[in-house]
Coordinates of C-alpha atoms in Angstrom, one line a residue:
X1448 CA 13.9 -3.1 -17.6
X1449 CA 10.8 -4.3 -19.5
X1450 CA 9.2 -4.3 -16.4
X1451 CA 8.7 -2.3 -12.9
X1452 CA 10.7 -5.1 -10.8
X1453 CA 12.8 -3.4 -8.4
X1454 CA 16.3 -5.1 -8.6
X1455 CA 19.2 -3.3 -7.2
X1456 CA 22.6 -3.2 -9.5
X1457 CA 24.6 -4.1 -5.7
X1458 CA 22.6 -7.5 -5.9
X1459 CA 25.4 -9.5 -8.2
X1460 CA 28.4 -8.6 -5.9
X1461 CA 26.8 -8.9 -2.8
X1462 CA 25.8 -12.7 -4.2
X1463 CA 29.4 -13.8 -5.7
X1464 CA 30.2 -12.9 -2.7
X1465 CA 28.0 -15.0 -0.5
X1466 CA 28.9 -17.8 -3.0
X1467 CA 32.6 -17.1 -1.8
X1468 CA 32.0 -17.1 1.6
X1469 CA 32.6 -13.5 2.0
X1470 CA 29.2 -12.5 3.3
X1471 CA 27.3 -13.9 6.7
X1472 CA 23.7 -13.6 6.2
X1473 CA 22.0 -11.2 8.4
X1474 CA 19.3 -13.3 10.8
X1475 CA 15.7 -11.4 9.2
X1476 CA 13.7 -9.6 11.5
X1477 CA 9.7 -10.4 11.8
X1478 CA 7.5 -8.4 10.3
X1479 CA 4.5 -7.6 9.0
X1480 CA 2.5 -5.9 6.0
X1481 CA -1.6 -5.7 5.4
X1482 CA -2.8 -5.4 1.9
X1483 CA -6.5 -3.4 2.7
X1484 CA -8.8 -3.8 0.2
X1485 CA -12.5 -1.7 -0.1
X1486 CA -15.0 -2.6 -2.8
X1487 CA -14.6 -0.8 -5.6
X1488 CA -16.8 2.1 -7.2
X1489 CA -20.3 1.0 -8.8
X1490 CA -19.7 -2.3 -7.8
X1491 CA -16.7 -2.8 -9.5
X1492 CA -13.7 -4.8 -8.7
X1493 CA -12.4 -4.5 -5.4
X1494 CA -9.0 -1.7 -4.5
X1495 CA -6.0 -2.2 -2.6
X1496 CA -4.5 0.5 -0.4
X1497 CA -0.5 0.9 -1.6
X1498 CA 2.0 3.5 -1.2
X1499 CA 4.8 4.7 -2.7
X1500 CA 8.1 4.6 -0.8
X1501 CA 10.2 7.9 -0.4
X1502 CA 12.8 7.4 -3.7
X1503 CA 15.0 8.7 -0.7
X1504 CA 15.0 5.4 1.5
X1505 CA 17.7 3.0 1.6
X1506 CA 15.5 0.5 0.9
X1507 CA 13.1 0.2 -2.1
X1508 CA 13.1 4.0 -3.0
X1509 CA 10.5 4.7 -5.3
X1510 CA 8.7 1.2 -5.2
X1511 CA 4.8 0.9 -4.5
X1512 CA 4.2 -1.8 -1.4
X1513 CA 1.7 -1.9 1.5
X1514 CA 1.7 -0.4 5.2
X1515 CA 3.9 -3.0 7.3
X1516 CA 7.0 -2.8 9.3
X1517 CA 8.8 -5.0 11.8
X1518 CA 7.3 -6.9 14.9
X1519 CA 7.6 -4.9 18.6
X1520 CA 9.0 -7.7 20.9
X1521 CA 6.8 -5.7 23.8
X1522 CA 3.5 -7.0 22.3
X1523 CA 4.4 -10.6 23.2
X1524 CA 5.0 -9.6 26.5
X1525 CA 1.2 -10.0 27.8
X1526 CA -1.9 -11.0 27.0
X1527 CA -4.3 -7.9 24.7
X1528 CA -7.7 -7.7 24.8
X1529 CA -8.5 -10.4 21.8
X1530 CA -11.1 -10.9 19.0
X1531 CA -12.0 -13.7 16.8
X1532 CA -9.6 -16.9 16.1
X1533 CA -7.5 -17.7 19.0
X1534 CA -3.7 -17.5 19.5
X1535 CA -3.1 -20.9 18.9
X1536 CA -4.9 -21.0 15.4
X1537 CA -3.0 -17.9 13.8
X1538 CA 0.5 -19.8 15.7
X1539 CA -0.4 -22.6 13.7
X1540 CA -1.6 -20.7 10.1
X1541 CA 1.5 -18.4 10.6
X1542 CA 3.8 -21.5 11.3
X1543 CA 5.1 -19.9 14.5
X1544 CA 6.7 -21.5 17.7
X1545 CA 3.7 -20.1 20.2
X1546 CA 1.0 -17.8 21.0
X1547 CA 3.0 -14.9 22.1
X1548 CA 4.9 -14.8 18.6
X1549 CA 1.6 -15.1 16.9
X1550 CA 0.1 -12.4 18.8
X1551 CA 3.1 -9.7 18.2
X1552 CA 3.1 -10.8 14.3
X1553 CA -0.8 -9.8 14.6
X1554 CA -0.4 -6.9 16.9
X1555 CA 2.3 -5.7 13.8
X1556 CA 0.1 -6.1 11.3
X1557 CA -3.0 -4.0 13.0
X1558 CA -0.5 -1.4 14.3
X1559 CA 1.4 -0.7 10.9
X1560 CA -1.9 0.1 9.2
X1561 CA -3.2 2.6 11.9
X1562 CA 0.5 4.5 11.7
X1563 CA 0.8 4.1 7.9
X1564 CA -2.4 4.4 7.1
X1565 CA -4.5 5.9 10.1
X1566 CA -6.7 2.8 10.0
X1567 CA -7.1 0.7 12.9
X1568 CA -9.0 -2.6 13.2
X1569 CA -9.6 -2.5 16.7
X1570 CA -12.9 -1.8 18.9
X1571 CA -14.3 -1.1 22.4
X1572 CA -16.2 -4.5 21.9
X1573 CA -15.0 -8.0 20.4
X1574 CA -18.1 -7.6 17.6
X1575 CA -17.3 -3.7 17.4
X1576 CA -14.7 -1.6 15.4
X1577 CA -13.9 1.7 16.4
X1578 CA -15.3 4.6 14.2
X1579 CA -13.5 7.7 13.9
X1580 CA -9.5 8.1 14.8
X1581 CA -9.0 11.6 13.8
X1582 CA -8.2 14.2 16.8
X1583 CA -5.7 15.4 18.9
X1584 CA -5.3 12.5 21.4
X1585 CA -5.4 9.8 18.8
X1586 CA -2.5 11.3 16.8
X1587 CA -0.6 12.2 20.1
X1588 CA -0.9 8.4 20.6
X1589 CA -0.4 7.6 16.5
X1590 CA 3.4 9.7 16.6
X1591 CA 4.0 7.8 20.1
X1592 CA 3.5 4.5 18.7
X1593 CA 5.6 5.2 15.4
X1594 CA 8.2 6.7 17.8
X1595 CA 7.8 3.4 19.6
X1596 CA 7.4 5.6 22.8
X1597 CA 4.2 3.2 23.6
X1598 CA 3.9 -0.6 22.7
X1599 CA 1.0 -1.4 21.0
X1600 CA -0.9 -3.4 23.8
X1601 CA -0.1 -0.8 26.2
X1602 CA -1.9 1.7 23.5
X1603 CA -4.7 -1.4 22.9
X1604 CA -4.9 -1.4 26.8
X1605 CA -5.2 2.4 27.8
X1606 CA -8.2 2.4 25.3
X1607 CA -9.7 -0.5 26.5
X1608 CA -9.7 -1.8 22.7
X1609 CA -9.9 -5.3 21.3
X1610 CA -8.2 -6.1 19.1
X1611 CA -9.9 -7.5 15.8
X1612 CA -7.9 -10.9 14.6
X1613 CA -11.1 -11.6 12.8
X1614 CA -11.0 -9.1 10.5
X1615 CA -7.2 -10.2 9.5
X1616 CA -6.0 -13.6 7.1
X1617 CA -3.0 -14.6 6.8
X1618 CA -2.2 -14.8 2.9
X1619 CA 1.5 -15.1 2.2
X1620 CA 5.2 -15.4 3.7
X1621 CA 8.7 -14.1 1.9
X1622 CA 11.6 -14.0 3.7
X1623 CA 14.0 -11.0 2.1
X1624 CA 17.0 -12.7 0.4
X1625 CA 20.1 -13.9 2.3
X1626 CA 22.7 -11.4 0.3
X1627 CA 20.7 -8.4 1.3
X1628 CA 22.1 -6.6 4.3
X1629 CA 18.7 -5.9 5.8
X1630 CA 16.4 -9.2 5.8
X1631 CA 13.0 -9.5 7.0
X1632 CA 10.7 -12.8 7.4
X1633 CA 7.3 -11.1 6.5
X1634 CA 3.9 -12.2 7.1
X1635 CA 1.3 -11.0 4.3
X1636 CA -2.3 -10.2 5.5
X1637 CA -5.5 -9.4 3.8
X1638 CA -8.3 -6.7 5.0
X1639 CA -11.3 -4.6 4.3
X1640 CA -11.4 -1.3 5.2
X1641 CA -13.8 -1.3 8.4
X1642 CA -17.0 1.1 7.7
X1643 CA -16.8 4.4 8.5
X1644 CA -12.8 4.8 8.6
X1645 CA -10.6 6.7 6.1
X1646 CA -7.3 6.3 5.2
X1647 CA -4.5 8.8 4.6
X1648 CA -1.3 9.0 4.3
X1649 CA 0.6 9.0 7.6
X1650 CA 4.0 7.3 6.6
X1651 CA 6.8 9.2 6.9
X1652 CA 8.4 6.6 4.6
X1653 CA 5.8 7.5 1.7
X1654 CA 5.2 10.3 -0.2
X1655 CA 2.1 8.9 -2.4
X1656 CA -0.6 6.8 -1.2
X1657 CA -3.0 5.0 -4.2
X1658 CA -6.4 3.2 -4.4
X1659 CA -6.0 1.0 -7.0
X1660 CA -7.6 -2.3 -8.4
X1661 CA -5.0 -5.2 -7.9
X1662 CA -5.2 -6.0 -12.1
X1663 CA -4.3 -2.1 -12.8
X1664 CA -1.3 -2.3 -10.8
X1665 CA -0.4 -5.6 -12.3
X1666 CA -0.5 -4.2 -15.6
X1667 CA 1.1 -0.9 -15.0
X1668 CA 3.9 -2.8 -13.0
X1669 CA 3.9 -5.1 -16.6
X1670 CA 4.5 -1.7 -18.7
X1671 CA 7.7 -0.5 -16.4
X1672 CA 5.0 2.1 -14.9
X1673 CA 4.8 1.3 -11.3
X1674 CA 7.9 -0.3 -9.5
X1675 CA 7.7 -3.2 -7.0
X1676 CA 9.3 -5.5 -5.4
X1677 CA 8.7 -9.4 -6.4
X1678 CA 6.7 -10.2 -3.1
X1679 CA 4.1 -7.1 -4.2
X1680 CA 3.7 -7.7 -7.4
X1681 CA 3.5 -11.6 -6.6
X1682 CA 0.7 -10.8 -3.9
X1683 CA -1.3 -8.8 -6.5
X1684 CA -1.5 -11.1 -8.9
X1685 CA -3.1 -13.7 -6.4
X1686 CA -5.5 -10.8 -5.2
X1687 CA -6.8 -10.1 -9.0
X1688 CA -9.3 -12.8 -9.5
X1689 CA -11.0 -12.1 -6.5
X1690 CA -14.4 -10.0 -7.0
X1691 CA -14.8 -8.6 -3.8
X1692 CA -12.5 -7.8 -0.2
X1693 CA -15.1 -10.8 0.9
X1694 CA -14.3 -13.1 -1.5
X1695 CA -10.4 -12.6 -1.0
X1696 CA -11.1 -12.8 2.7
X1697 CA -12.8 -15.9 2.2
X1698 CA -9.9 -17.1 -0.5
X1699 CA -7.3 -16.6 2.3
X1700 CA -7.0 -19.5 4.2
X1701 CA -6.0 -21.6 1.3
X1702 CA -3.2 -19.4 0.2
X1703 CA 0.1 -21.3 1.0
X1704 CA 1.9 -19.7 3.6
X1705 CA 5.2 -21.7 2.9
X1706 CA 8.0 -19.2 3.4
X1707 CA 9.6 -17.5 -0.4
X1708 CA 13.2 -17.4 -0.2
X1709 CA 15.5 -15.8 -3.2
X1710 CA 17.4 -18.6 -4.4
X1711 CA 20.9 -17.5 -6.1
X1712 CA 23.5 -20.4 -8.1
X1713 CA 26.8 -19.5 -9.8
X1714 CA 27.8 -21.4 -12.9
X1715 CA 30.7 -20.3 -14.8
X1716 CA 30.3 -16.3 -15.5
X1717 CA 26.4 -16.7 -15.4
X1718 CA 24.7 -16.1 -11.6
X1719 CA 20.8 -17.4 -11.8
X1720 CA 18.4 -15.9 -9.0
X1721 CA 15.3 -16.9 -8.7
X1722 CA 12.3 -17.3 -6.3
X1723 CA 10.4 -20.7 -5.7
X1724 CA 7.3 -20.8 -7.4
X1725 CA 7.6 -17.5 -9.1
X1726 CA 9.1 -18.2 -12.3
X1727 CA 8.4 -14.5 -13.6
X1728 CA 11.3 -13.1 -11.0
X1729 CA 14.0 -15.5 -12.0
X1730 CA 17.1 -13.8 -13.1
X1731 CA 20.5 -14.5 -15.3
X1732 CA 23.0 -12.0 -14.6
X1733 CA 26.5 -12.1 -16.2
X1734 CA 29.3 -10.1 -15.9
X1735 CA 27.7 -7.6 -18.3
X1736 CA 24.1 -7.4 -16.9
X1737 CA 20.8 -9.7 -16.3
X1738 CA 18.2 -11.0 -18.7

């Protein structure tokens, strides 16, 4: 492998057999993953918060990716304190069905960075963002949520925190393959780290957590050093030319947020898999192996 793409040797089989009408697609789960950026040191180009997955999980052992995990169906149940666009606005830049889908893809993204990453974009005000997490009571109610014991807008509501929409944009959408046996229709977000917060490494899932420049990790995923899946590496690419978290910010609502779906076709002996507008992923696997 010239380069640090994660591709799993069960991917070939699993397609033929979707081809042969062997497999059913499983339906993909919402969910939802935040690429945090801070401004870099001196000035410099701006860094992206990533970790690396457990090389014990099922899924993507071993591959760098952001905080994110699957949407709570109890945070579209009611209404959370809100800041900054409204409902309907992320529905329609998300391309969801209604408000209450937009919200729990939102509340997702702002819950999976305070349990992966102990940062929360959240404050007592709608122009405020709380500053300092750390303590007994917040991590009794960090574990809770990650044990999905609480919902997020019952934890946003016992608080008395609004959530920060503003501080969120949307960025990009793949939706994990139809051969894979676990799919997910993920929402990409960009945001700053707010002043004041920290992060650290409070995944379960990860055993590394990096600041790095989006361009380094490009280039290290180029050299076979760092391995990712295509919708990370694809995400960093988009985030290198930007100078600043601002400017990305600012960048974000003109990133197309059509949905990237794997594309596999059998011809003869060869299988081609490839991913719309991402000609770097594309694959030709034969009986003997991919190129």
């Amino acid at each position: 492998m010239a380069n640090g793409q994660w591709y799993p040797p069960e991917w070939p089989d699993r397609i033929r057999a979707l081809a042969r009408g062997e497999l059913t697609p499983a339906t993909p789960r919402r969910a939802a993953t935040v690429m945090l950026l801070r401004d870099g040191a001196e000035n410099g180009a701006p860094e992206v918060h990533m970790l690396r997955r457990r090389a014990s999980m099922a899924f993507a052992g071993g591959a760098y990716a952001y905080p994110g995990g699957g949407v709570d169906p109890r945070d579209d149940d009611h209404l959370v304190r809100w800041a900054g666009p409204t409902r309907a606005s992320w529905a329609a830049r998300l391309g969801v069905d209604g408000e209450a889908e937009a919200q729990a893809i939102v509340c997702a993204a702002v819950r999976e960075t305070y349990e992966e990453a102990g940062v929360l974009l959240a404050g007592p005000t709608p122009d405020t963002v709380i500053g300092d997490t750390t303590g007994e009571d917040w991590e009794a109610d960090r574990e809770a949520l990650v044990a999905r014991d609480l919902s997020f807008a019952d934890f946003l509501d016992r608080r008395g925190l609004f959530l920060r929409s503003d501080l969120l944009a949307a960025w990009a959408r793949w939706i994990t393959p139809e051969f894979e046996p676990k799919r997910y229709d993920t929402f990409f977000f960009v945001a700053a780290l707010p002043e004041g917060q920290r992060t650290r490494n409070a995944s379960t899932e990860a055993d590394r957590t990096v600041w790095i420049r989006p361009a380094e990790a490009a280039a290290r995923y180029d050299k076979g050093e760092l391995l990712m899946m295509p919708p990370t590496i694809a995400t960093l690419r988009a985030l290198s030319p930007h100078g600043s978290p601002r400017e990305a910010l600012s960048a974000a609502p003109s990133q197309d947020m059509t949905p990237v779906l794997a594309q596999a076709r059998l011809e003869g002996d060869t299988l081609t898999l490839s991913w719309p507008g991402h000609a770097e992923f594309t694959k030709h696997i034969t009986r003997g192996g991919a190129s």
